[in-house]
Amino acid sequence: MTSSASTPHAAPVAPSLPAPVPPAPPRRPATGAGPGRAHLSRVRRVWAETWRLGLATLVGLLAFGLVWPETSTAGWSDARLGLSILGDLAAGVSALVLVAFRHRAPFVIALILAACGGVSTLATGAAVLGLVSLATRRRARELAAVGLVYLAAGWFSESVMFPAMGDSLPAWQLLLSGVVLYALVVAVGAAIGSRRDLIASLRDRAVLAEHEQSLREERARDHERGRIAREMHDVLGHRLSLVALHAGALEYRGRELTPDEVVETAGVVRDNAQSALSELRDVLGVLRDPSASGASEVTEVAPPQPSLADLPVLLDDARAAGTEVSVDVDDRTAARLVELPTSLGRHAYRIVQEGLTNARRHAPGRPVEVALSDAAGEGLRIVVRNPMAGGVATTPGHGLTGLAERVRLVGGTFRAGPDGQGSHVVEAVLPWS
């Protein structure tokens, strides 16, 4: 019994006001971005700057206490001595204040601090701190320029500002000791800069890894959604098309049918609806995680999926719905179907099922030809052919798109469309392995 189905007219429904949309829940702050974490970060920065300035001050005070007692002040007046000490302290305090701003202009401040170190013992620690901060940038030209100023300031300090009471060292020893000390400070700064770059690189890698992981999870979710959509369409499309077909026949020819025919048709509708519900449970049983809490006996054991062994049942259902179906399987292919892999048989079954469903929807009452053959030893060729209703091709739906994706994932080829002779053809080649 075949007939085209239509949508029954629904009774008018009184318009109703749209339900109020509940307010969106407040967005939780990202991990590590809360106000508490920001406050902790500020405290750490303040502490790091404080202990560095404290250390520079301590080094300057030690230099002040060690150098002045050893300085030859013979012949100096009390006024000169007082002004020299006050100048040392003033230049040192200025250097300690200036070194706090070294991150804004590292090169310029390092030059000034190196010059201050030549006239002030209290500025020694600030000069070293500025040089270490500059060395973390690892720029050779800047380090060379500051090194020249540093060596010149060291010579000026030893020879003019703070001459020793005993015999002074030769110039070459002063130069060598200055170069060695400068190289040690630069090496410490370069090591700190390298460590900072390494930490920043590891942090960037962690962020990139998290981003890639989120992308992989999103792709996995998209793949899972697509798989669920394909399975749901393949499982329910065939059964529900039968239900719609027989329900449409009851709607249009209900008065012409005898009570026995009405009962028989209603039974077919009921059987196909129950079968669709049962297959829906089967699909959900496969998709659910059996290890999840609350798993039932249905989800703990995955139900068997249909394969080509169930093809006769599928064809009988189509013939019972009024579709004339012919099947052509050559002998060579029939022999290989006995050892067909389970996954390949499931894909082949879904292709034939979707072909019959499309033929029933778009060309009801037209004969359908199903052919299974060996594609030159490369794979199983499946062809479902049916005449187009009115000779007009229909727009491919989600079912054919899902079949194309299913075949592509197993390395096969797929095409669907008119063959130029008034028929619609669904053809797929699935590799044997």
CSV table of C-alpha atoms in Angstrom, one decimal:
chain,number,residue,atom,x,y,z
A,1,MET,CA,0.0,0.0,0.0
A,2,THR,CA,1.7,3.2,-1.2
A,3,SER,CA,0.7,6.8,-0.9
A,4,SER,CA,2.4,10.1,-0.5
A,5,ALA,CA,2.3,11.5,3.0
A,6,SER,CA,1.3,15.0,3.9
A,7,THR,CA,1.2,17.1,7.1
A,8,PRO,CA,-2.2,17.2,8.6
A,9,HIS,CA,-3.8,20.6,9.3
A,10,ALA,CA,-3.5,21.6,12.9
A,11,ALA,CA,-6.2,23.4,14.8
A,12,PRO,CA,-5.6,27.1,15.4
A,13,VAL,CA,-3.9,27.7,18.7
A,14,ALA,CA,-4.3,30.9,20.7
A,15,PRO,CA,-1.2,33.1,20.8
A,16,SER,CA,0.6,33.1,24.0
A,17,LEU,CA,3.1,35.5,25.5
A,18,PRO,CA,6.8,34.3,25.3
A,19,ALA,CA,8.1,32.9,28.5
A,20,PRO,CA,10.5,35.2,30.3
A,21,VAL,CA,14.1,34.4,29.7
A,22,PRO,CA,16.0,33.7,32.9
A,23,PRO,CA,19.0,35.8,33.5
A,24,ALA,CA,22.3,34.3,32.5
A,25,PRO,CA,24.4,33.0,35.4
A,26,PRO,CA,27.4,35.2,36.4
A,27,ARG,CA,30.5,34.2,34.6
A,28,ARG,CA,33.1,32.7,36.8
A,29,PRO,CA,36.6,34.3,36.6
A,30,ALA,CA,39.2,32.3,34.8
A,31,THR,CA,41.6,30.2,36.8
A,32,GLY,CA,44.4,32.4,38.2
A,33,ALA,CA,42.7,35.6,37.2
A,34,GLY,CA,40.8,36.5,40.4
A,35,PRO,CA,41.5,39.6,42.6
A,36,GLY,CA,43.2,37.5,45.2
A,37,ARG,CA,45.8,36.2,42.7
A,38,ALA,CA,46.4,39.7,41.3
A,39,HIS,CA,46.9,41.1,44.9
A,40,LEU,CA,49.4,38.2,45.6
A,41,SER,CA,51.3,39.0,42.4
A,42,ARG,CA,51.6,42.7,43.4
A,43,VAL,CA,52.8,41.7,46.9
A,44,ARG,CA,55.5,39.5,45.3
A,45,ARG,CA,56.7,42.3,43.0
A,46,VAL,CA,56.9,44.7,45.9
A,47,TRP,CA,58.8,42.2,48.0
A,48,ALA,CA,61.2,41.4,45.1
A,49,GLU,CA,62.0,45.1,44.6
A,50,THR,CA,62.3,45.7,48.3
A,51,TRP,CA,64.9,43.1,49.0
A,52,ARG,CA,66.9,44.0,45.9
A,53,LEU,CA,67.0,47.7,47.0
A,54,GLY,CA,67.9,46.6,50.6
A,55,LEU,CA,70.8,44.5,49.3
A,56,ALA,CA,72.1,47.3,47.1
A,57,THR,CA,71.9,49.7,50.2
A,58,LEU,CA,73.8,47.1,52.3
A,59,VAL,CA,76.5,46.7,49.7
A,60,GLY,CA,76.8,50.5,49.5
A,61,LEU,CA,77.1,50.9,53.2
A,62,LEU,CA,79.8,48.2,53.4
A,63,ALA,CA,81.7,49.9,50.6
A,64,PHE,CA,81.3,53.3,52.4
A,65,GLY,CA,82.6,51.8,55.7
A,66,LEU,CA,85.5,50.0,54.1
A,67,VAL,CA,86.8,52.6,51.6
A,68,TRP,CA,86.7,55.8,53.6
A,69,PRO,CA,89.0,54.6,56.4
A,70,GLU,CA,91.5,53.4,53.8
A,71,THR,CA,91.4,56.7,51.8
A,72,SER,CA,94.4,59.0,52.0
A,73,THR,CA,93.0,62.2,53.3
A,74,ALA,CA,96.3,63.8,54.3
A,75,GLY,CA,96.4,67.4,53.4
A,76,TRP,CA,92.6,67.7,53.2
A,77,SER,CA,90.9,70.4,55.1
A,78,ASP,CA,88.0,69.7,57.3
A,79,ALA,CA,85.6,71.4,54.9
A,80,ARG,CA,86.8,69.3,52.0
A,81,LEU,CA,86.5,66.1,53.9
A,82,GLY,CA,83.0,67.0,55.1
A,83,LEU,CA,81.9,68.0,51.6
A,84,SER,CA,83.3,64.8,50.1
A,85,ILE,CA,81.5,62.6,52.6
A,86,LEU,CA,78.2,64.5,52.1
A,87,GLY,CA,78.7,64.4,48.3
A,88,ASP,CA,79.2,60.6,48.6
A,89,LEU,CA,76.1,60.2,50.6
A,90,ALA,CA,74.0,62.4,48.4
A,91,ALA,CA,75.1,60.7,45.2
A,92,GLY,CA,74.5,57.3,46.8
A,93,VAL,CA,71.0,58.1,47.9
A,94,SER,CA,70.3,59.5,44.4
A,95,ALA,CA,71.6,56.3,42.9
A,96,LEU,CA,69.4,54.2,45.2
A,97,VAL,CA,66.3,56.2,44.2
A,98,LEU,CA,67.2,56.1,40.5
A,99,VAL,CA,67.8,52.3,40.4
A,100,ALA,CA,64.2,51.7,41.4
A,101,PHE,CA,63.3,53.0,37.9
A,102,ARG,CA,65.8,50.9,36.0
A,103,HIS,CA,63.1,48.8,34.2
A,104,ARG,CA,61.9,51.9,32.3
A,105,ALA,CA,65.2,52.8,30.8
A,106,PRO,CA,67.8,50.1,31.6
A,107,PHE,CA,70.6,51.4,29.4
A,108,VAL,CA,70.4,55.1,30.3
A,109,ILE,CA,70.1,54.4,34.0
A,110,ALA,CA,72.9,51.9,33.9
A,111,LEU,CA,75.2,54.5,32.4
A,112,ILE,CA,74.3,57.1,35.1
A,113,LEU,CA,74.7,54.5,37.9
A,114,ALA,CA,78.1,53.5,36.5
A,115,ALA,CA,79.2,57.1,36.5
A,116,CYS,CA,77.8,57.6,40.1
A,117,GLY,CA,79.9,54.6,41.2
A,118,GLY,CA,83.0,56.6,40.3
A,119,VAL,CA,82.3,59.4,42.8
A,120,SER,CA,80.2,57.6,45.5
A,121,THR,CA,81.0,54.4,47.5
A,122,LEU,CA,77.3,54.3,48.6
A,123,ALA,CA,76.3,54.0,45.0
A,124,THR,CA,78.3,50.8,44.5
A,125,GLY,CA,75.4,48.5,45.2
A,126,ALA,CA,73.0,50.5,43.0
A,127,ALA,CA,75.5,50.4,40.1
A,128,VAL,CA,75.9,46.7,40.4
A,129,LEU,CA,72.1,46.2,40.5
A,130,GLY,CA,71.6,48.4,37.4
A,131,LEU,CA,74.3,46.5,35.6
A,132,VAL,CA,72.7,43.1,36.4
A,133,SER,CA,69.3,44.4,35.2
A,134,LEU,CA,70.9,45.6,32.0
A,135,ALA,CA,72.7,42.3,31.5
A,136,THR,CA,69.5,40.4,31.6
A,137,ARG,CA,68.7,41.9,28.2
A,138,ARG,CA,71.9,40.4,26.7
A,139,ARG,CA,72.6,43.2,24.3
A,140,ALA,CA,76.4,43.4,23.5
A,141,ARG,CA,76.5,47.1,22.4
A,142,GLU,CA,74.8,48.3,25.5
A,143,LEU,CA,77.0,46.2,27.7
A,144,ALA,CA,80.1,47.4,25.9
A,145,ALA,CA,79.2,51.1,26.3
A,146,VAL,CA,78.3,50.7,30.0
A,147,GLY,CA,81.6,48.7,30.5
A,148,LEU,CA,83.7,51.6,29.2
A,149,VAL,CA,81.9,54.0,31.6
A,150,TYR,CA,82.3,51.5,34.4
A,151,LEU,CA,86.1,51.1,33.8
A,152,ALA,CA,86.6,54.8,33.5
A,153,ALA,CA,84.6,55.4,36.7
A,154,GLY,CA,86.7,52.8,38.5
A,155,TRP,CA,90.0,54.4,37.5
A,156,PHE,CA,88.7,57.8,38.5
A,157,SER,CA,87.6,56.5,41.9
A,158,GLU,CA,90.9,54.8,42.6
A,159,SER,CA,93.1,57.6,41.4
A,160,VAL,CA,91.3,60.8,42.2
A,161,MET,CA,88.3,60.4,44.5
A,162,PHE,CA,89.5,57.7,47.0
A,163,PRO,CA,93.3,57.4,46.7
A,164,ALA,CA,94.6,54.6,49.0
A,165,MET,CA,96.9,55.5,51.9
A,166,GLY,CA,99.6,53.0,50.8
A,167,ASP,CA,101.1,52.3,47.4
A,168,SER,CA,98.3,52.0,44.7
A,169,LEU,CA,98.1,49.1,42.3
A,170,PRO,CA,99.5,49.4,38.8
A,171,ALA,CA,97.2,50.5,36.2
A,172,TRP,CA,97.1,47.2,34.4
A,173,GLN,CA,96.1,45.4,37.6
A,174,LEU,CA,93.3,47.9,38.2
A,175,LEU,CA,92.1,47.4,34.6
A,176,LEU,CA,92.3,43.6,34.9
A,177,SER,CA,90.5,43.5,38.2
A,178,GLY,CA,87.8,45.8,36.8
A,179,VAL,CA,87.3,43.7,33.7
A,180,VAL,CA,87.0,40.5,35.8
A,181,LEU,CA,84.5,42.0,38.2
A,182,TYR,CA,82.5,43.5,35.3
A,183,ALA,CA,82.5,40.1,33.5
A,184,LEU,CA,81.3,38.3,36.6
A,185,VAL,CA,78.4,40.8,37.1
A,186,VAL,CA,77.4,40.6,33.4
A,187,ALA,CA,77.5,36.8,33.6
A,188,VAL,CA,75.2,36.8,36.6
A,189,GLY,CA,72.7,39.1,34.8
A,190,ALA,CA,72.9,37.0,31.6
A,191,ALA,CA,72.1,33.9,33.6
A,192,ILE,CA,69.1,35.6,35.2
A,193,GLY,CA,67.9,36.7,31.8
A,194,SER,CA,68.2,33.3,30.3
A,195,ARG,CA,66.3,31.8,33.2
A,196,ARG,CA,63.5,34.3,32.8
A,197,ASP,CA,63.3,33.6,29.1
A,198,LEU,CA,63.2,29.9,29.8
A,199,ILE,CA,60.4,30.3,32.3
A,200,ALA,CA,58.5,32.5,29.9
A,201,SER,CA,59.0,29.9,27.1
A,202,LEU,CA,57.7,27.1,29.4
A,203,ARG,CA,54.8,29.2,30.3
A,204,ASP,CA,54.0,29.9,26.7
A,205,ARG,CA,54.3,26.3,25.9
A,206,ALA,CA,51.9,25.4,28.7
A,207,VAL,CA,49.4,27.9,27.4
A,208,LEU,CA,49.8,26.6,23.9
A,209,ALA,CA,49.5,23.0,25.1
A,210,GLU,CA,46.3,23.9,27.0
A,211,HIS,CA,44.9,25.6,23.9
A,212,GLU,CA,45.8,22.6,21.7
A,213,GLN,CA,44.2,20.3,24.2
A,214,SER,CA,41.0,22.4,24.2
A,215,LEU,CA,41.0,22.3,20.3
A,216,ARG,CA,41.5,18.5,20.4
A,217,GLU,CA,38.7,18.1,22.9
A,218,GLU,CA,36.5,20.3,20.7
A,219,ARG,CA,37.3,18.3,17.6
A,220,ALA,CA,36.5,15.1,19.5
A,221,ARG,CA,33.2,16.6,20.6
A,222,ASP,CA,32.4,17.6,17.1
A,223,HIS,CA,33.3,14.1,15.8
A,224,GLU,CA,31.2,12.5,18.5
A,225,ARG,CA,28.2,14.8,17.7
A,226,GLY,CA,28.6,13.9,14.0
A,227,ARG,CA,28.8,10.2,14.8
A,228,ILE,CA,25.7,10.4,17.0
A,229,ALA,CA,23.8,12.3,14.3
A,230,ARG,CA,24.7,9.8,11.6
A,231,GLU,CA,23.7,6.8,13.8
A,232,MET,CA,20.4,8.4,14.8
A,233,HIS,CA,19.6,9.3,11.2
A,234,ASP,CA,20.5,5.9,9.9
A,235,VAL,CA,18.6,4.0,12.6
A,236,LEU,CA,15.5,6.1,12.8
A,237,GLY,CA,15.1,7.4,9.3
A,238,HIS,CA,14.2,4.1,7.7
A,239,ARG,CA,11.6,3.1,10.4
A,240,LEU,CA,10.0,6.6,10.6
A,241,SER,CA,9.7,6.8,6.9
A,242,LEU,CA,7.7,3.6,7.0
A,243,VAL,CA,5.5,5.0,9.8
A,244,ALA,CA,4.9,8.2,7.8
A,245,LEU,CA,4.1,6.3,4.6
A,246,HIS,CA,1.4,4.1,6.3
A,247,ALA,CA,0.1,6.9,8.4
A,248,GLY,CA,-0.4,8.9,5.2
A,249,ALA,CA,-2.2,6.1,3.5
A,250,LEU,CA,-4.6,5.9,6.5
A,251,GLU,CA,-5.2,9.6,6.3
A,252,TYR,CA,-6.0,9.7,2.6
A,253,ARG,CA,-7.6,6.3,2.0
A,254,GLY,CA,-9.0,5.6,5.5
A,255,ARG,CA,-12.6,5.8,4.2
A,256,GLU,CA,-11.9,3.5,1.3
A,257,LEU,CA,-10.3,0.7,3.3
A,258,THR,CA,-12.1,-2.1,5.0
A,259,PRO,CA,-11.9,-2.4,8.8
A,260,ASP,CA,-9.5,-5.3,8.4
A,261,GLU,CA,-7.2,-3.3,6.2
A,262,VAL,CA,-7.3,-0.4,8.6
A,263,VAL,CA,-6.4,-2.7,11.4
A,264,GLU,CA,-3.6,-4.2,9.4
A,265,THR,CA,-2.1,-0.9,8.4
A,266,ALA,CA,-2.3,0.4,12.0
A,267,GLY,CA,-0.5,-2.7,13.1
A,268,VAL,CA,2.3,-2.0,10.6
A,269,VAL,CA,2.6,1.6,11.9
A,270,ARG,CA,2.7,0.3,15.5
A,271,ASP,CA,5.3,-2.4,14.7
A,272,ASN,CA,7.6,0.1,12.9
A,273,ALA,CA,7.2,2.7,15.7
A,274,GLN,CA,8.1,0.0,18.3
A,275,SER,CA,11.1,-1.0,16.2
A,276,ALA,CA,12.2,2.6,15.9
A,277,LEU,CA,12.0,3.0,19.6
A,278,SER,CA,13.9,-0.3,20.2
A,279,GLU,CA,16.6,0.7,17.8
A,280,LEU,CA,16.8,4.1,19.5
A,281,ARG,CA,17.5,2.4,22.8
A,282,ASP,CA,20.2,0.3,21.1
A,283,VAL,CA,21.9,3.4,19.7
A,284,LEU,CA,21.8,5.1,23.1
A,285,GLY,CA,23.1,1.9,24.7
A,286,VAL,CA,26.2,2.0,22.4
A,287,LEU,CA,26.8,5.7,22.9
A,288,ARG,CA,26.6,5.8,26.6
A,289,ASP,CA,29.6,5.0,28.8
A,290,PRO,CA,29.0,1.6,30.5
A,291,SER,CA,31.4,2.6,33.3
A,292,ALA,CA,29.3,5.6,34.3
A,293,SER,CA,27.4,5.7,37.5
A,294,GLY,CA,23.8,4.4,37.2
A,295,ALA,CA,24.5,2.2,34.2
A,296,SER,CA,21.8,-0.3,33.6
A,297,GLU,CA,21.8,-3.8,32.0
A,298,VAL,CA,21.0,-2.2,28.7
A,299,THR,CA,24.1,0.1,28.8
A,300,GLU,CA,26.5,-2.5,30.2
A,301,VAL,CA,26.2,-4.8,27.2
A,302,ALA,CA,26.3,-3.1,23.8
A,303,PRO,CA,23.6,-4.5,21.5
A,304,PRO,CA,24.7,-5.9,18.2
A,305,GLN,CA,24.6,-3.6,15.2
A,306,PRO,CA,23.0,-4.6,11.9
A,307,SER,CA,25.2,-5.8,9.1
A,308,LEU,CA,24.8,-7.3,5.6
A,309,ALA,CA,23.5,-10.5,7.3
A,310,ASP,CA,20.4,-8.5,8.2
A,311,LEU,CA,19.9,-7.3,4.6
A,312,PRO,CA,17.1,-9.8,3.8
A,313,VAL,CA,15.0,-8.4,6.7
A,314,LEU,CA,15.6,-4.9,5.5
A,315,LEU,CA,14.5,-5.8,2.0
A,316,ASP,CA,11.4,-7.7,3.3
A,317,ASP,CA,10.3,-4.6,5.3
A,318,ALA,CA,10.7,-2.5,2.2
A,319,ARG,CA,8.6,-4.9,0.1
A,320,ALA,CA,6.0,-5.1,2.8
A,321,ALA,CA,5.7,-1.3,2.6
A,322,GLY,CA,4.9,-1.6,-1.1
A,323,THR,CA,8.3,-1.0,-2.7
A,324,GLU,CA,9.4,-3.3,-5.4
A,325,VAL,CA,13.0,-4.2,-4.7
A,326,SER,CA,15.4,-6.3,-6.7
A,327,VAL,CA,18.8,-7.5,-5.6
A,328,ASP,CA,21.7,-8.5,-7.8
A,329,VAL,CA,24.8,-10.1,-6.1
A,330,ASP,CA,27.3,-11.8,-8.4
A,331,ASP,CA,28.9,-15.1,-7.3
A,332,ARG,CA,32.3,-13.8,-6.6
A,333,THR,CA,31.0,-11.1,-4.3
A,334,ALA,CA,28.7,-13.5,-2.6
A,335,ALA,CA,31.6,-15.7,-1.7
A,336,ARG,CA,33.5,-12.8,-0.2
A,337,LEU,CA,30.5,-11.6,1.8
A,338,VAL,CA,30.8,-14.7,4.0
A,339,GLU,CA,34.1,-13.4,5.5
A,340,LEU,CA,33.1,-9.7,5.4
A,341,PRO,CA,34.4,-7.7,8.4
A,342,THR,CA,31.8,-6.5,10.8
A,343,SER,CA,32.4,-2.8,10.4
A,344,LEU,CA,32.3,-3.1,6.6
A,345,GLY,CA,29.1,-5.0,6.8
A,346,ARG,CA,27.6,-2.4,9.0
A,347,HIS,CA,28.5,0.4,6.7
A,348,ALA,CA,27.2,-1.5,3.7
A,349,TYR,CA,23.9,-2.1,5.5
A,350,ARG,CA,23.5,1.6,6.3
A,351,ILE,CA,24.2,2.6,2.7
A,352,VAL,CA,21.5,0.3,1.4
A,353,GLN,CA,19.1,1.4,4.2
A,354,GLU,CA,19.6,5.0,3.4
A,355,GLY,CA,19.2,4.4,-0.4
A,356,LEU,CA,15.8,2.6,0.2
A,357,THR,CA,14.7,5.4,2.6
A,358,ASN,CA,15.5,8.1,0.0
A,359,ALA,CA,13.7,6.1,-2.8
A,360,ARG,CA,10.6,5.7,-0.6
A,361,ARG,CA,10.6,9.5,0.3
A,362,HIS,CA,11.3,11.0,-3.1
A,363,ALA,CA,10.0,8.4,-5.5
A,364,PRO,CA,7.2,6.4,-3.8
A,365,GLY,CA,5.9,3.4,-5.7
A,366,ARG,CA,8.9,3.3,-8.0
A,367,PRO,CA,11.1,0.1,-8.3
A,368,VAL,CA,14.4,0.1,-6.6
A,369,GLU,CA,17.5,-1.9,-7.8
A,370,VAL,CA,20.2,-2.9,-5.3
A,371,ALA,CA,23.5,-4.3,-6.6
A,372,LEU,CA,26.5,-5.6,-4.8
A,373,SER,CA,29.6,-6.4,-6.7
A,374,ASP,CA,33.4,-6.6,-6.5
A,375,ALA,CA,35.1,-3.4,-7.6
A,376,ALA,CA,38.0,-4.9,-9.5
A,377,GLY,CA,39.2,-6.6,-6.3
A,378,GLU,CA,39.7,-3.2,-4.5
A,379,GLY,CA,36.5,-3.2,-2.5
A,380,LEU,CA,32.7,-3.8,-2.3
A,381,ARG,CA,30.7,-1.7,-4.7
A,382,ILE,CA,27.1,-0.9,-3.5
A,383,VAL,CA,24.7,0.6,-6.0
A,384,VAL,CA,21.1,1.6,-5.2
A,385,ARG,CA,19.2,2.9,-8.2
A,386,ASN,CA,15.6,4.1,-8.5
A,387,PRO,CA,13.7,6.2,-11.2
A,388,MET,CA,13.3,9.8,-10.2
A,389,ALA,CA,9.8,11.0,-9.6
A,390,GLY,CA,8.9,13.2,-12.7
A,391,GLY,CA,12.5,12.9,-13.8
A,392,VAL,CA,13.5,15.7,-11.4
A,393,ALA,CA,16.4,15.3,-9.1
A,394,THR,CA,15.9,16.1,-5.4
A,395,THR,CA,18.3,18.1,-3.2
A,396,PRO,CA,20.5,15.8,-1.2
A,397,GLY,CA,19.7,15.8,2.5
A,398,HIS,CA,21.6,15.1,5.7
A,399,GLY,CA,21.4,11.3,5.1
A,400,LEU,CA,23.4,11.4,1.9
A,401,THR,CA,25.9,13.8,3.5
A,402,GLY,CA,26.3,11.5,6.5
A,403,LEU,CA,26.8,8.5,4.1
A,404,ALA,CA,29.5,10.4,2.3
A,405,GLU,CA,31.3,11.2,5.6
A,406,ARG,CA,30.9,7.5,6.7
A,407,VAL,CA,32.5,6.2,3.5
A,408,ARG,CA,35.3,8.8,3.6
A,409,LEU,CA,36.3,7.8,7.1
A,410,VAL,CA,36.9,4.2,6.0
A,411,GLY,CA,38.9,5.3,2.9
A,412,GLY,CA,36.1,4.6,0.3
A,413,THR,CA,34.5,6.6,-2.5
A,414,PHE,CA,30.9,7.8,-2.6
A,415,ARG,CA,28.7,9.6,-5.1
A,416,ALA,CA,25.0,10.3,-5.3
A,417,GLY,CA,22.9,11.9,-7.9
A,418,PRO,CA,21.1,11.5,-11.3
A,419,ASP,CA,22.8,9.2,-13.9
A,420,GLY,CA,21.5,11.2,-16.9
A,421,GLN,CA,19.0,8.5,-17.8
A,422,GLY,CA,16.1,9.5,-15.5
A,423,SER,CA,17.3,7.5,-12.4
A,424,HIS,CA,18.9,8.5,-9.1
A,425,VAL,CA,21.9,6.5,-8.1
A,426,VAL,CA,23.6,6.1,-4.8
A,427,GLU,CA,27.0,4.4,-5.3
A,428,ALA,CA,29.7,3.6,-2.8
A,429,VAL,CA,32.9,1.6,-2.9
A,430,LEU,CA,34.1,0.3,0.5
A,431,PRO,CA,37.6,-1.2,0.7
A,432,TRP,CA,37.7,-4.9,1.7
A,433,SER,CA,40.3,-4.4,4.4
